[in-house]
Short mmCIF file of C-alpha atoms and ligand atoms in Angstrom, two decimals:
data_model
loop_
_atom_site.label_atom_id
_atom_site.label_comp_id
_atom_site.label_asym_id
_atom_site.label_seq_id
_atom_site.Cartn_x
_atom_site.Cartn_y
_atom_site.Cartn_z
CA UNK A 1 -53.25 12.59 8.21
CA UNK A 2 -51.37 10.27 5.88
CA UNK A 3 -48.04 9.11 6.27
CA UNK A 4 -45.48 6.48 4.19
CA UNK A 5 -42.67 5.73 5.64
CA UNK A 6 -41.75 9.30 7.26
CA UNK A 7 -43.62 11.25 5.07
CA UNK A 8 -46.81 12.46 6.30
CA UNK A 9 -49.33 14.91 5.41
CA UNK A 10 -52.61 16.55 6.70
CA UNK A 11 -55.78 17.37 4.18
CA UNK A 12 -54.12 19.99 1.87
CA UNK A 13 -49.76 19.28 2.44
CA UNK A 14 -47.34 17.53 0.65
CA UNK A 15 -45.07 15.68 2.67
CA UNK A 16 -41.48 13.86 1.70
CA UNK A 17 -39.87 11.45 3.42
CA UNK A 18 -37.98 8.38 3.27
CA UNK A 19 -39.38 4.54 2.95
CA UNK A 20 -36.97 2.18 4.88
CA UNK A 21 -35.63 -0.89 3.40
CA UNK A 22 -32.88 -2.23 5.12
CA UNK A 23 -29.12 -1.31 5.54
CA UNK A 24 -26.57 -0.47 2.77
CA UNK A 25 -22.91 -3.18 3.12
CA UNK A 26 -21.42 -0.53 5.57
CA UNK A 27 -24.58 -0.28 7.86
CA UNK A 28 -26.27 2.93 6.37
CA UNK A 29 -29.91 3.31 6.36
CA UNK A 30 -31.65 2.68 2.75
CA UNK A 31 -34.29 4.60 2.72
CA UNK A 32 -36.47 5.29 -0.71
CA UNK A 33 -36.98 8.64 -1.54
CA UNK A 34 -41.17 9.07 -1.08
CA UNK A 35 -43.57 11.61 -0.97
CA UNK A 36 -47.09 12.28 -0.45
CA UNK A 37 -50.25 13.96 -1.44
CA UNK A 38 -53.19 14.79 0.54
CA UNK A 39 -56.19 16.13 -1.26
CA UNK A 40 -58.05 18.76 0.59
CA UNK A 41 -61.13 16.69 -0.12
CA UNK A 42 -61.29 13.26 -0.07
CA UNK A 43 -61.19 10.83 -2.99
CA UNK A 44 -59.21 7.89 -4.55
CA UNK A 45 -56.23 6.84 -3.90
CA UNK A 46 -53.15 6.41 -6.56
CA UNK A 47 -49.87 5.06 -6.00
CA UNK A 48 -47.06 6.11 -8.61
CA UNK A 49 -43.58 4.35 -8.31
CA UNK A 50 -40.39 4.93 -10.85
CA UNK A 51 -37.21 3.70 -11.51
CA UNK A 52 -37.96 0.05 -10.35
CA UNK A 53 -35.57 -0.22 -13.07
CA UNK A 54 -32.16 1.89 -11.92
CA UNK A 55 -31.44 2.72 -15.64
CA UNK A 56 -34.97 4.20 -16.22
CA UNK A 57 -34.99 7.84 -15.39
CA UNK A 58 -37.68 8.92 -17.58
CA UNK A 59 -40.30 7.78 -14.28
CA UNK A 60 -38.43 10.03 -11.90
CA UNK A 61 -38.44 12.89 -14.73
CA UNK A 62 -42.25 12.90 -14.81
CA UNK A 63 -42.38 12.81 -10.86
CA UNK A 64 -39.70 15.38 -11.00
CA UNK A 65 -41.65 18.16 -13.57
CA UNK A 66 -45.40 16.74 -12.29
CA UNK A 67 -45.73 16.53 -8.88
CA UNK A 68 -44.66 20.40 -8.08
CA UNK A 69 -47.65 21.30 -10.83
CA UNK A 70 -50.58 19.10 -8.27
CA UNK A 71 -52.03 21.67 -6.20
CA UNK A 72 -53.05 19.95 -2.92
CA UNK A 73 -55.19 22.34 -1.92
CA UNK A 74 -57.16 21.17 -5.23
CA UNK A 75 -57.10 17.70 -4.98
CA UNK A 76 -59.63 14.97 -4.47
CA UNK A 77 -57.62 11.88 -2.37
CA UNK A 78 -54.10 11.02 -1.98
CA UNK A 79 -51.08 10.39 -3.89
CA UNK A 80 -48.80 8.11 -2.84
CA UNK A 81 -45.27 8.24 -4.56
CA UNK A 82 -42.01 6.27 -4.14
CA UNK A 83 -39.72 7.95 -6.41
CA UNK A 84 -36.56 5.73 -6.87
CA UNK A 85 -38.00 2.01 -6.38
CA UNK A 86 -34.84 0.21 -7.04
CA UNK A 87 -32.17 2.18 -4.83
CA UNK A 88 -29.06 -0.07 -4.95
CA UNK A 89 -29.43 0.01 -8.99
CA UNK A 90 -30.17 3.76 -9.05
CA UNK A 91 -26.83 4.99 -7.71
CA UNK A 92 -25.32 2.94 -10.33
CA UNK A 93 -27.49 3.34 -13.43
CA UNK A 94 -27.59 0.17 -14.00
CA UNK A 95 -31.03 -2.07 -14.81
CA UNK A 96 -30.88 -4.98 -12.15
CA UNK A 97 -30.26 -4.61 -8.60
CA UNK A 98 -26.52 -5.34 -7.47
CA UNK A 99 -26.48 -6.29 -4.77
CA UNK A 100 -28.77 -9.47 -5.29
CA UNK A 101 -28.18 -9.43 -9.01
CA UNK A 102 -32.13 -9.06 -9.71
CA UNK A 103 -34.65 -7.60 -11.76
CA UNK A 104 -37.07 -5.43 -9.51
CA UNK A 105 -39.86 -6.33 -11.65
CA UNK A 106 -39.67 -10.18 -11.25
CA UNK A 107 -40.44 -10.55 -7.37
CA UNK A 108 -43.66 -8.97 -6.39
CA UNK A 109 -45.49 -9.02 -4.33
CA UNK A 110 -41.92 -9.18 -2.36
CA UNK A 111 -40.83 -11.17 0.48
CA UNK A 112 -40.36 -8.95 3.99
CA UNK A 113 -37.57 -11.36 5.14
CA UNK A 114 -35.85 -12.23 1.71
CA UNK A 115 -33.33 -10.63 -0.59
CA UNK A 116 -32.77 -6.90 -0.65
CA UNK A 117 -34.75 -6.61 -4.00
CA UNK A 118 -37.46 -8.95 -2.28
CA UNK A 119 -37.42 -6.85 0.57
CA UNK A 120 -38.09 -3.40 -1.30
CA UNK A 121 -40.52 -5.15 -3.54
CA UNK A 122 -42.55 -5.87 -0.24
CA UNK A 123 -41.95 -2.86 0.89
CA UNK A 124 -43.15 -1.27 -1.62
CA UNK A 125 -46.30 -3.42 -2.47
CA UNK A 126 -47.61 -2.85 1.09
CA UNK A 127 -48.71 0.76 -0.49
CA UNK A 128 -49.67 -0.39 -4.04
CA UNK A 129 -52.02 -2.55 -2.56
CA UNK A 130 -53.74 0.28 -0.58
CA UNK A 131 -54.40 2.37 -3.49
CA UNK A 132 -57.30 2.31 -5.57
CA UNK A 133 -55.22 2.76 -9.04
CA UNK A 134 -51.31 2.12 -9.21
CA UNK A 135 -48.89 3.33 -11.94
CA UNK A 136 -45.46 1.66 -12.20
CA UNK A 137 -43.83 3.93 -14.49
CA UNK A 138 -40.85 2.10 -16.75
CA UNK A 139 -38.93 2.47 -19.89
CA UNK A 140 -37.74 0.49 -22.58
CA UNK A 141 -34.20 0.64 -20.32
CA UNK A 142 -31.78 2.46 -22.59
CA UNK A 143 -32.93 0.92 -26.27
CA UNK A 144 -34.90 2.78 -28.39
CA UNK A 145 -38.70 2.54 -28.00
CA UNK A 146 -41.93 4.09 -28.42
CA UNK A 147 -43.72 5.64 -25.82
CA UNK A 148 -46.55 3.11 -25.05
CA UNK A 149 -48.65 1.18 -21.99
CA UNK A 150 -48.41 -2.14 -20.60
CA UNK A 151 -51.31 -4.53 -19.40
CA UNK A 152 -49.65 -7.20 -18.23
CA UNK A 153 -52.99 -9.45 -16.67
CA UNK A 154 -53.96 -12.02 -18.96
CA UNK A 155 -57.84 -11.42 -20.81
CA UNK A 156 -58.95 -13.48 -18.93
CA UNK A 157 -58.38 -11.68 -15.38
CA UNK A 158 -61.14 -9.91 -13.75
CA UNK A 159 -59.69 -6.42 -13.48
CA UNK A 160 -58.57 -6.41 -17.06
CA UNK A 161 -61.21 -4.13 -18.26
CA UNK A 162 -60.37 -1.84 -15.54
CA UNK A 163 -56.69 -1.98 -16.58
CA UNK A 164 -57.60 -1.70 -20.46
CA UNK A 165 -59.59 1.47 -19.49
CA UNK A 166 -56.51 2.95 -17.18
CA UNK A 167 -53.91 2.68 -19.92
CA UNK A 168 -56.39 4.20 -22.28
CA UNK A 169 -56.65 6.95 -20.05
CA UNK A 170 -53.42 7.28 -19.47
CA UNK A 171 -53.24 8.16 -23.27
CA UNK A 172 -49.83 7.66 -24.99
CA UNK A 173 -51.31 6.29 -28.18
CA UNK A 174 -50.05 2.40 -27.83
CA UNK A 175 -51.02 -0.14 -25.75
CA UNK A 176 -49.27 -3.27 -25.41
CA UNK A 177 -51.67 -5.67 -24.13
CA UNK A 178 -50.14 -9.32 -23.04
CA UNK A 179 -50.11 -11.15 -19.93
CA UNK A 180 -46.54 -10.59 -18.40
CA UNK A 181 -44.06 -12.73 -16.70
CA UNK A 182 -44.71 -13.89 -12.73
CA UNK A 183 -43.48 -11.28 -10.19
CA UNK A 184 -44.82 -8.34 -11.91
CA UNK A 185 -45.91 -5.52 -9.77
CA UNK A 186 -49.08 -5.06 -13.07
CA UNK A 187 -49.88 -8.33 -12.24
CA UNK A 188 -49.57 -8.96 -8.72
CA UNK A 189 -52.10 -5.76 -7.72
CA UNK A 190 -55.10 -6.50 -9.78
CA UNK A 191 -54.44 -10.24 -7.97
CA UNK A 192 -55.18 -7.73 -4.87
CA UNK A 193 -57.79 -6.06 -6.66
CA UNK A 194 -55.69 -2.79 -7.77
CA UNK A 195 -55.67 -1.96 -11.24
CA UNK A 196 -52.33 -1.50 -12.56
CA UNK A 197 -50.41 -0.36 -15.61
CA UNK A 198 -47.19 0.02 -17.07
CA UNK A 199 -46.63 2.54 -19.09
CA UNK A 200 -43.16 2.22 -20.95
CA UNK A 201 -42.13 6.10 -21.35
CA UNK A 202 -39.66 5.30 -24.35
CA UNK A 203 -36.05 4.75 -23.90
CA UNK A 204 -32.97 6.73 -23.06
CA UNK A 205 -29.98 7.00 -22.01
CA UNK A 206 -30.86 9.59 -19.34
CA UNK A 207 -33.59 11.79 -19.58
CA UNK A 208 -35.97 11.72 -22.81
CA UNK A 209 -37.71 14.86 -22.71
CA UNK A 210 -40.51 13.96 -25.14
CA UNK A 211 -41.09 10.56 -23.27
CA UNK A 212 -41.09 12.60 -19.78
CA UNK A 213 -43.49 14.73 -21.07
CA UNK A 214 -46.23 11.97 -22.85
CA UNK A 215 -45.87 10.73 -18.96
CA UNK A 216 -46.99 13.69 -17.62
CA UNK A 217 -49.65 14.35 -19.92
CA UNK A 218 -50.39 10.80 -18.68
CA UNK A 219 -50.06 11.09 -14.93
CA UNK A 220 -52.49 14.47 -15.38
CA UNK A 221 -55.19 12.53 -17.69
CA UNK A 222 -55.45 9.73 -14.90
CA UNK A 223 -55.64 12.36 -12.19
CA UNK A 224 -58.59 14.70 -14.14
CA UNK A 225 -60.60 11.40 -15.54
CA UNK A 226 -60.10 9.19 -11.79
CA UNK A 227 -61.66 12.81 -10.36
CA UNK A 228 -58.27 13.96 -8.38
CA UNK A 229 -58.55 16.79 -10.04
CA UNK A 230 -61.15 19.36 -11.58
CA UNK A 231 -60.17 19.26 -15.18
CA UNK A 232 -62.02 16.93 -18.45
CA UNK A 233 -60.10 14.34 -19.82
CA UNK A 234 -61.24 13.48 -23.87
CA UNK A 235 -60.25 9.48 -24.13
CA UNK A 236 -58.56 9.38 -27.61
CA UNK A 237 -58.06 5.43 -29.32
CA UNK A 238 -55.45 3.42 -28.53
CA UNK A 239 -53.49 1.14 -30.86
CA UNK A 240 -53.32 -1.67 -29.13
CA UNK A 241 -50.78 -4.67 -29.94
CA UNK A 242 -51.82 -8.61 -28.15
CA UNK A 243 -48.23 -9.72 -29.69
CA UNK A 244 -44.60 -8.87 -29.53
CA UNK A 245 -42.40 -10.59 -31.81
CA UNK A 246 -38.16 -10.11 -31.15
CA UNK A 247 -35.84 -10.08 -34.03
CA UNK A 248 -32.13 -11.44 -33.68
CA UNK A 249 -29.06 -10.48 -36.36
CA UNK A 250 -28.90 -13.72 -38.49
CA UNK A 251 -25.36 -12.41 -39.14
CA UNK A 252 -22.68 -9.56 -37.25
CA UNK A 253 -22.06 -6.76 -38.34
CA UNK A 254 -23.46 -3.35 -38.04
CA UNK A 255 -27.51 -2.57 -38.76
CA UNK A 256 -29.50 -0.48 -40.93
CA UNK A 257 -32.90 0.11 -40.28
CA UNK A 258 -35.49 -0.02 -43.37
CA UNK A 259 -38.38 1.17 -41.40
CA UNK A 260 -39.09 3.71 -38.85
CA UNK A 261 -39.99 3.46 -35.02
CA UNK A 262 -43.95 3.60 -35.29
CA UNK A 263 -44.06 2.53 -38.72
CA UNK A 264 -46.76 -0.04 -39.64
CA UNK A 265 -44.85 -3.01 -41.47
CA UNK A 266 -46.65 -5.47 -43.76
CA UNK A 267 -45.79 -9.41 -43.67
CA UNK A 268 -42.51 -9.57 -45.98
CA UNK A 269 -41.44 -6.25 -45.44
CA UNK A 270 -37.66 -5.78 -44.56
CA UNK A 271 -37.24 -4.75 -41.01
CA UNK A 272 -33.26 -4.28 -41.19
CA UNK A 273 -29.95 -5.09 -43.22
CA UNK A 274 -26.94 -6.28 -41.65
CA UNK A 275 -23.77 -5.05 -43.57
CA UNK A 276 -20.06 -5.25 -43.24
CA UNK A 277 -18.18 -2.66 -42.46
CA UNK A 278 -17.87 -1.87 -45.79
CA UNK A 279 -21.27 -1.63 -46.64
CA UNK A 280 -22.00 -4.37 -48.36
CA UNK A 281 -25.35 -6.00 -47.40
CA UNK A 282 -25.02 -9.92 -45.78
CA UNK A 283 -28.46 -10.53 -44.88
CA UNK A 284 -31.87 -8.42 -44.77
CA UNK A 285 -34.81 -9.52 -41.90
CA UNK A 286 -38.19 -9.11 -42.65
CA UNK A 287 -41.12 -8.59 -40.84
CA UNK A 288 -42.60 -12.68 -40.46
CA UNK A 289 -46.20 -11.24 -39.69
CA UNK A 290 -47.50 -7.41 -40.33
CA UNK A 291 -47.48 -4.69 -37.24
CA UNK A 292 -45.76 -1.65 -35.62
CA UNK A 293 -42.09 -1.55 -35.17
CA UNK A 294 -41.91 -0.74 -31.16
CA UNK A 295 -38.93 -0.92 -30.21
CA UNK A 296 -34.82 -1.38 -31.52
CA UNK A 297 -31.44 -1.62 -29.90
CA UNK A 298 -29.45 1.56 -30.32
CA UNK A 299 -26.22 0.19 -30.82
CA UNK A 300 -25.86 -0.62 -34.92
CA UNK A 301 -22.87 -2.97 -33.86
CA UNK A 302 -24.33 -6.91 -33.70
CA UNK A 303 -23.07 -10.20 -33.08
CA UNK A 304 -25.02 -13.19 -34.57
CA UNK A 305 -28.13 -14.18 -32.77
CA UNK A 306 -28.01 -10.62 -30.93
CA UNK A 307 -31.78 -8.31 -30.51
CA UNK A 308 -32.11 -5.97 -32.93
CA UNK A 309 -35.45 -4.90 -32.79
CA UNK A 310 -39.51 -5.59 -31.72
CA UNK A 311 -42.62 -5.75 -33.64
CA UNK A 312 -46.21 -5.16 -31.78
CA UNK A 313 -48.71 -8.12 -34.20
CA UNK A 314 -51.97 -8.88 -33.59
CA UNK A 315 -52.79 -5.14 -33.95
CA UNK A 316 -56.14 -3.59 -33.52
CA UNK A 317 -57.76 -0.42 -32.19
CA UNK A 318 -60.15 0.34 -29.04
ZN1 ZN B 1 -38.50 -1.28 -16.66
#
């Protein structure tokens, strides 16, 4: 049998259950919504967590139109899921937690007597780090972004082969491959030995049902190629990105985009106007070095200095 938290379940059952965390303001148990897997046979083990970000539903979406399609009575090891990672920020739909003010993804591997997002973040890492593959599924919060995978150990880490390999697996067609900032749950696993990815399933405002669905197709690659399940997996190329470079507004006003999410963009090539109100154009950004535009705000309306959009440089192909 396999349990997390009170979920538990013999060779061949799902079980669901709850993960607990601590105590809401008023006393009430936090418990995170979790659920588990058990293969008839045996076989690896792969933990899959969402919404570590509270405003990134896409995660729970794949969980939510996946798991009921995993026959257990077919499967090859365990799955280990924790559904809504960051609870407090969940009920809100907001990014950060509230209650501490904090970004989930800044404070792994956790602390078991610290903050309430260290606390989950331990919590939660205690069954990462007992799985032979994790999956930490994310968005690009509510801008607009294309549906791609983050590696987030440096090049020089030993498991980053094995990570390059899961996100090509995992198959969304981009790969954004650069060392992360500290307190990553993709970097603190393969520290354990776990390799870990991030895919980034778009962004929304809610459910995006095309992002949801390049997750599942994801979720069900890693499962046939990892042998979970009985089924070929054909590994397609990746486009992989090593850089990310951020453009601001040099001006406000509202913005007009010259190029396409996906689009490849040449050195020189204009990114984005800003115009007044009226139309008229005050400046035009260009691309500084040639790449992929991944990723814009939605909002047109910008203040000076404000994010407007990303460009994946340094591009290549394996
Ligand atoms: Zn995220």
């Amino acid at each position: 049998m396999t349990t997390l938290g009170t979920a538990s379940a013999e060779p061949g059952e799902v079980g669901t259950g709850r993960l607990h965390v601590g105590e809401t303001r008023d006393g009430s148990p936090v418990g995170l919504p979790v659920c588990v897997v058990e293969g008839a046979d045996p076989g690896k083990t792969l933990y899959v967590q969402a919404a570590s970000d509270g405003d990134e539903l896409n995660g729970v979406g794949v969980l939510q139109r996946a798991l009921p399609q995993v026959d257990p009575t077919e499967l090859s090891g365990t799955l280990l899921v924790v559904g809504v990672v960051n609870y407090y920020g969940f009920q809100q739909a907001v990014h950060r937690n509230p209650v501490d003010d904090t970004k989930l993804n800044r404070v792994y591997p956790g602390d078991p007597e610290g903050t309430t997002s260290e606390r989950i973040a331990h919590a939660t890492f205690q069954v990462a780090r007992q799985a032979d593959l994790v999956l930490d599924l994310h968005q690009g919060s509510t801008s607009r972004m294309i549906d791609e995978v983050r590696i987030r150990v440096s090049r020089r880490h030993r498991l980053h082969d094995k990570c390059l390999e899961l996100a090509k697996v995992f198959g969304t067609g981009y790969v954004l491959d650069q060392k992360g900032p500290d307190g990553q749950l993709a970097r603190a696993a393969p520290d354990e030995g776990v390799p870990t990815i991030d895919p980034e399933l778009g962004g929304a405002v809610g459910f995006d049902e095309g992002s949801i669905q390049a997750g599942v197709r994801g979720l069900m690659n890693v499962l046939g190629y990892y042998e979970f399940l009985d089924h070929d997996v054909e590994l397609a190329p990746q486009v992989r990105a090593r850089g990310f470079t951020r453009h601001n507004a040099p001006a406000g006003g509202l913005v007009r985009f010259r190029a396409d999410l996906g689009d490849r963009v040449s050195r020189d090539d204009p990114l984005f106007d800003v115009t007044d109100v009226f139309g008229t154009v005050r400046e035009t950004v260009t691309a500084g070095e040639g790449g992929i535009l991944w990723r814009s705000r939605r909002l047109p309306q910008v203040a000076t200095g404000e994010y407007v959009c990303s460009v994946g440089t340094d591009v290549d192909e394996y």
